[in-house]
PDB file of C-alpha atoms in Angstrom:
ATOM      1  CA  MET A  11      22.135  35.976-119.220  1.00 82.00           C
ATOM      2  CA  THR A  12      22.725  32.691-118.196  1.00 95.00           C
ATOM      3  CA  ALA A  13      20.482  30.580-120.186  1.00 96.00           C
ATOM      4  CA  LEU A  14      21.456  26.989-119.107  1.00 97.00           C
ATOM      5  CA  VAL A  15      24.137  25.397-116.857  1.00 98.00           C
ATOM      6  CA  ILE A  16      26.377  22.774-118.277  1.00 98.00           C
ATOM      7  CA  ASP A  17      28.558  20.114-116.871  1.00 98.00           C
ATOM      8  CA  ALA A  18      31.985  18.426-117.332  1.00 98.00           C
ATOM      9  CA  SER A  19      30.646  16.007-119.839  1.00 98.00           C
ATOM     10  CA  ALA A  20      29.094  18.238-122.130  1.00 98.00           C
ATOM     11  CA  LEU A  21      32.033  20.897-122.336  1.00 98.00           C
ATOM     12  CA  LEU A  22      34.288  18.004-122.816  1.00 98.00           C
ATOM     13  CA  ALA A  23      32.117  16.782-125.655  1.00 98.00           C
ATOM     14  CA  LEU A  24      32.724  20.096-127.186  1.00 98.00           C
ATOM     15  CA  LEU A  25      36.406  20.109-126.662  1.00 97.00           C
ATOM     16  CA  ARG A  26      37.162  16.661-127.788  1.00 97.00           C
ATOM     17  CA  GLY A  27      34.787  16.754-131.088  1.00 97.00           C
ATOM     18  CA  GLU A  28      32.450  14.348-129.553  1.00 97.00           C
ATOM     19  CA  ARG A  29      28.747  13.859-130.741  1.00 97.00           C
ATOM     20  CA  GLY A  30      26.796  16.253-128.938  1.00 97.00           C
ATOM     21  CA  GLY A  31      29.509  18.981-128.828  1.00 98.00           C
ATOM     22  CA  ASP A  32      27.877  20.781-131.813  1.00 97.00           C
ATOM     23  CA  ARG A  33      24.887  21.341-129.407  1.00 97.00           C
ATOM     24  CA  VAL A  34      27.104  22.698-126.656  1.00 98.00           C
ATOM     25  CA  ALA A  35      28.957  25.298-129.177  1.00 97.00           C
ATOM     26  CA  GLU A  36      25.471  26.669-129.969  1.00 97.00           C
ATOM     27  CA  VAL A  37      24.673  27.601-126.479  1.00 97.00           C
ATOM     28  CA  LEU A  38      28.104  28.389-124.778  1.00 96.00           C
ATOM     29  CA  ALA A  39      27.694  32.097-125.000  1.00 96.00           C
ATOM     30  CA  ASP A  40      24.558  31.743-122.593  1.00 96.00           C
ATOM     31  CA  ALA A  41      25.876  29.033-120.308  1.00 97.00           C
ATOM     32  CA  ALA A  42      27.468  28.880-116.844  1.00 98.00           C
ATOM     33  CA  MET A  43      29.262  26.330-114.811  1.00 98.00           C
ATOM     34  CA  ALA A  44      29.764  25.444-111.393  1.00 98.00           C
ATOM     35  CA  THR A  45      33.639  25.476-110.380  1.00 98.00           C
ATOM     36  CA  VAL A  46      33.180  21.978-109.353  1.00 97.00           C
ATOM     37  CA  ASN A  47      32.489  21.045-112.862  1.00 98.00           C
ATOM     38  CA  LEU A  48      35.314  23.262-113.984  1.00 98.00           C
ATOM     39  CA  SER A  49      37.596  21.138-111.773  1.00 98.00           C
ATOM     40  CA  GLU A  50      36.426  18.157-113.491  1.00 98.00           C
ATOM     41  CA  VAL A  51      37.074  19.384-116.970  1.00 98.00           C
ATOM     42  CA  VAL A  52      40.655  20.555-115.873  1.00 98.00           C
ATOM     43  CA  ALA A  53      41.484  17.260-114.549  1.00 98.00           C
ATOM     44  CA  ALA A  54      40.181  15.370-117.720  1.00 98.00           C
ATOM     45  CA  LEU A  55      42.224  17.573-119.952  1.00 98.00           C
ATOM     46  CA  THR A  56      45.311  16.544-117.757  1.00 98.00           C
ATOM     47  CA  ARG A  57      44.440  13.003-118.022  1.00 97.00           C
ATOM     48  CA  ASP A  58      44.530  13.442-121.719  1.00 97.00           C
ATOM     49  CA  GLY A  59      48.040  14.740-121.515  1.00 98.00           C
ATOM     50  CA  ILE A  60      47.362  18.734-121.905  1.00 98.00           C
ATOM     51  CA  ALA A  61      49.577  20.975-120.044  1.00 98.00           C
ATOM     52  CA  GLU A  62      48.360  23.314-117.596  1.00 98.00           C
ATOM     53  CA  ASP A  63      49.158  26.639-119.468  1.00 98.00           C
ATOM     54  CA  GLU A  64      47.255  24.786-122.632  1.00 98.00           C
ATOM     55  CA  THR A  65      44.182  24.073-120.374  1.00 98.00           C
ATOM     56  CA  ARG A  66      44.192  27.514-119.060  1.00 97.00           C
ATOM     57  CA  ALA A  67      44.206  28.855-122.444  1.00 97.00           C
ATOM     58  CA  ILE A  68      41.692  26.798-124.004  1.00 97.00           C
ATOM     59  CA  LEU A  69      39.317  27.387-121.156  1.00 97.00           C
ATOM     60  CA  ALA A  70      39.831  31.273-121.136  1.00 96.00           C
ATOM     61  CA  GLU A  71      39.170  31.127-124.804  1.00 96.00           C
ATOM     62  CA  LEU A  72      35.761  29.653-124.242  1.00 95.00           C
ATOM     63  CA  ALA A  73      35.173  32.469-121.480  1.00 89.00           C
ATOM     64  CA  ILE A  74      32.316  30.420-119.932  1.00 94.00           C
ATOM     65  CA  GLU A  75      30.803  32.200-117.127  1.00 96.00           C
ATOM     66  CA  THR A  76      31.856  29.977-113.890  1.00 97.00           C
ATOM     67  CA  VAL A  77      30.028  30.263-110.497  1.00 98.00           C
ATOM     68  CA  ALA A  78      31.633  29.485-107.322  1.00 98.00           C
ATOM     69  CA  PHE A  79      30.556  26.437-105.101  1.00 98.00           C
ATOM     70  CA  ASP A  80      29.522  28.379-102.111  1.00 98.00           C
ATOM     71  CA  ALA A  81      27.996  27.065 -98.799  1.00 98.00           C
ATOM     72  CA  ASP A  82      24.412  27.139-100.276  1.00 98.00           C
ATOM     73  CA  LEU A  83      25.234  25.328-103.250  1.00 98.00           C
ATOM     74  CA  ALA A  84      27.229  23.042-101.329  1.00 98.00           C
ATOM     75  CA  PHE A  85      24.034  22.602 -99.103  1.00 98.00           C
ATOM     76  CA  ALA A  86      21.739  22.083-101.935  1.00 98.00           C
ATOM     77  CA  SER A  87      23.908  19.410-103.689  1.00 97.00           C
ATOM     78  CA  GLY A  88      24.048  17.456-100.263  1.00 97.00           C
ATOM     79  CA  LEU A  89      20.316  17.533-100.095  1.00 97.00           C
ATOM     80  CA  MET A  90      19.902  16.091-103.366  1.00 97.00           C
ATOM     81  CA  LEU A  91      21.767  12.775-102.501  1.00 97.00           C
ATOM     82  CA  ALA A  92      18.774  10.908-101.602  1.00 96.00           C
ATOM     83  CA  LEU A  93      16.926  11.818-104.722  1.00 95.00           C
ATOM     84  CA  THR A  94      19.944  11.335-107.190  1.00 96.00           C
ATOM     85  CA  LYS A  95      21.623   7.978-105.479  1.00 94.00           C
ATOM     86  CA  PRO A  96      19.339   5.669-107.411  1.00 92.00           C
ATOM     87  CA  ALA A  97      20.787   7.243-110.744  1.00 95.00           C
ATOM     88  CA  GLY A  98      24.368   7.016-109.194  1.00 95.00           C
ATOM     89  CA  LEU A  99      24.934  11.046-109.726  1.00 96.00           C
ATOM     90  CA  SER A 100      28.213  12.302-108.220  1.00 96.00           C
ATOM     91  CA  LEU A 101      29.006  15.277-106.128  1.00 97.00           C
ATOM     92  CA  ALA A 102      29.677  17.165-109.257  1.00 97.00           C
ATOM     93  CA  ASP A 103      26.672  16.208-110.918  1.00 98.00           C
ATOM     94  CA  ARG A 104      24.485  17.354-107.918  1.00 98.00           C
ATOM     95  CA  ALA A 105      26.419  20.822-107.951  1.00 98.00           C
ATOM     96  CA  CYS A 106      25.555  21.425-111.460  1.00 98.00           C
ATOM     97  CA  LEU A 107      21.862  20.477-110.723  1.00 98.00           C
ATOM     98  CA  ALA A 108      22.121  22.736-107.739  1.00 98.00           C
ATOM     99  CA  LEU A 109      23.244  25.519-109.592  1.00 98.00           C
ATOM    100  CA  ALA A 110      20.675  24.935-112.378  1.00 98.00           C
ATOM    101  CA  GLN A 111      17.937  24.947-109.601  1.00 97.00           C
ATOM    102  CA  ARG A 112      19.384  28.080-108.098  1.00 97.00           C
ATOM    103  CA  LEU A 113      19.565  30.122-111.518  1.00 98.00           C
ATOM    104  CA  ARG A 114      16.000  28.493-112.697  1.00 97.00           C
ATOM    105  CA  VAL A 115      17.576  27.288-115.905  1.00 98.00           C
ATOM    106  CA  LYS A 116      17.922  23.833-117.658  1.00 97.00           C
ATOM    107  CA  ALA A 117      20.997  21.750-117.135  1.00 98.00           C
ATOM    108  CA  MET A 118      22.934  20.315-120.066  1.00 98.00           C
ATOM    109  CA  THR A 119      24.829  17.045-119.923  1.00 98.00           C
ATOM    110  CA  ALA A 120      25.759  13.826-121.860  1.00 98.00           C
ATOM    111  CA  ASP A 121      25.076  11.562-118.823  1.00 96.00           C
ATOM    112  CA  ARG A 122      21.895   9.838-119.619  1.00 96.00           C
ATOM    113  CA  ALA A 123      21.407   8.900-115.818  1.00 95.00           C
ATOM    114  CA  TRP A 124      19.960  12.503-115.393  1.00 95.00           C
ATOM    115  CA  ALA A 125      16.869  11.875-117.402  1.00 93.00           C
ATOM    116  CA  GLN A 126      15.848   9.735-114.557  1.00 93.00           C
ATOM    117  CA  ILE A 127      15.962  12.036-111.641  1.00 93.00           C
ATOM    118  CA  ALA A 128      15.068  15.447-113.439  1.00 93.00           C
ATOM    119  CA  ASP A 129      11.620  15.568-112.171  1.00 94.00           C
ATOM    120  CA  ALA A 130      12.683  14.658-108.819  1.00 94.00           C
ATOM    121  CA  VAL A 131      15.190  17.682-108.414  1.00 96.00           C
ATOM    122  CA  SER A 132      12.881  20.117-110.466  1.00 95.00           C
ATOM    123  CA  VAL A 133      15.343  20.789-113.043  1.00 97.00           C
ATOM    124  CA  GLU A 134      14.903  20.356-116.801  1.00 97.00           C
ATOM    125  CA  VAL A 135      17.611  18.262-118.328  1.00 97.00           C
ATOM    126  CA  GLU A 136      18.905  18.479-121.799  1.00 97.00           C
ATOM    127  CA  LEU A 137      20.877  15.401-122.950  1.00 98.00           C
ATOM    128  CA  ILE A 138      23.323  16.244-125.613  1.00 98.00           C
ATOM    129  CA  ARG A 139      23.296  12.460-127.066  1.00 95.00           C
TER     130      ARG A 139
END
């Protein structure tokens, strides 16, 4: 059962051994991630010089549940723009929040700006650092 949704910053903290990554490790088995956020992770690992086959192996080992960014999530993410613009949230940020909203679970991130908009989008946000 999905207990929370994680964004790319949270998963990358775990993969890179950054502060807060230990908290992500504790909840990973019960977490889901939107495919938009998965794309961000793949891009970051590619920028870090990790080859595609290794990236695929790393992510497969984590066995994180991924949820397709479908039309309903696209619509919900788009509708959040006005509410999240003051905090500078990206499309991927809104995708994560929209998935958390859909599943009625909290969202986990390292992005402190999310704390400013959590009430506005009716999503509980857990900051990992």
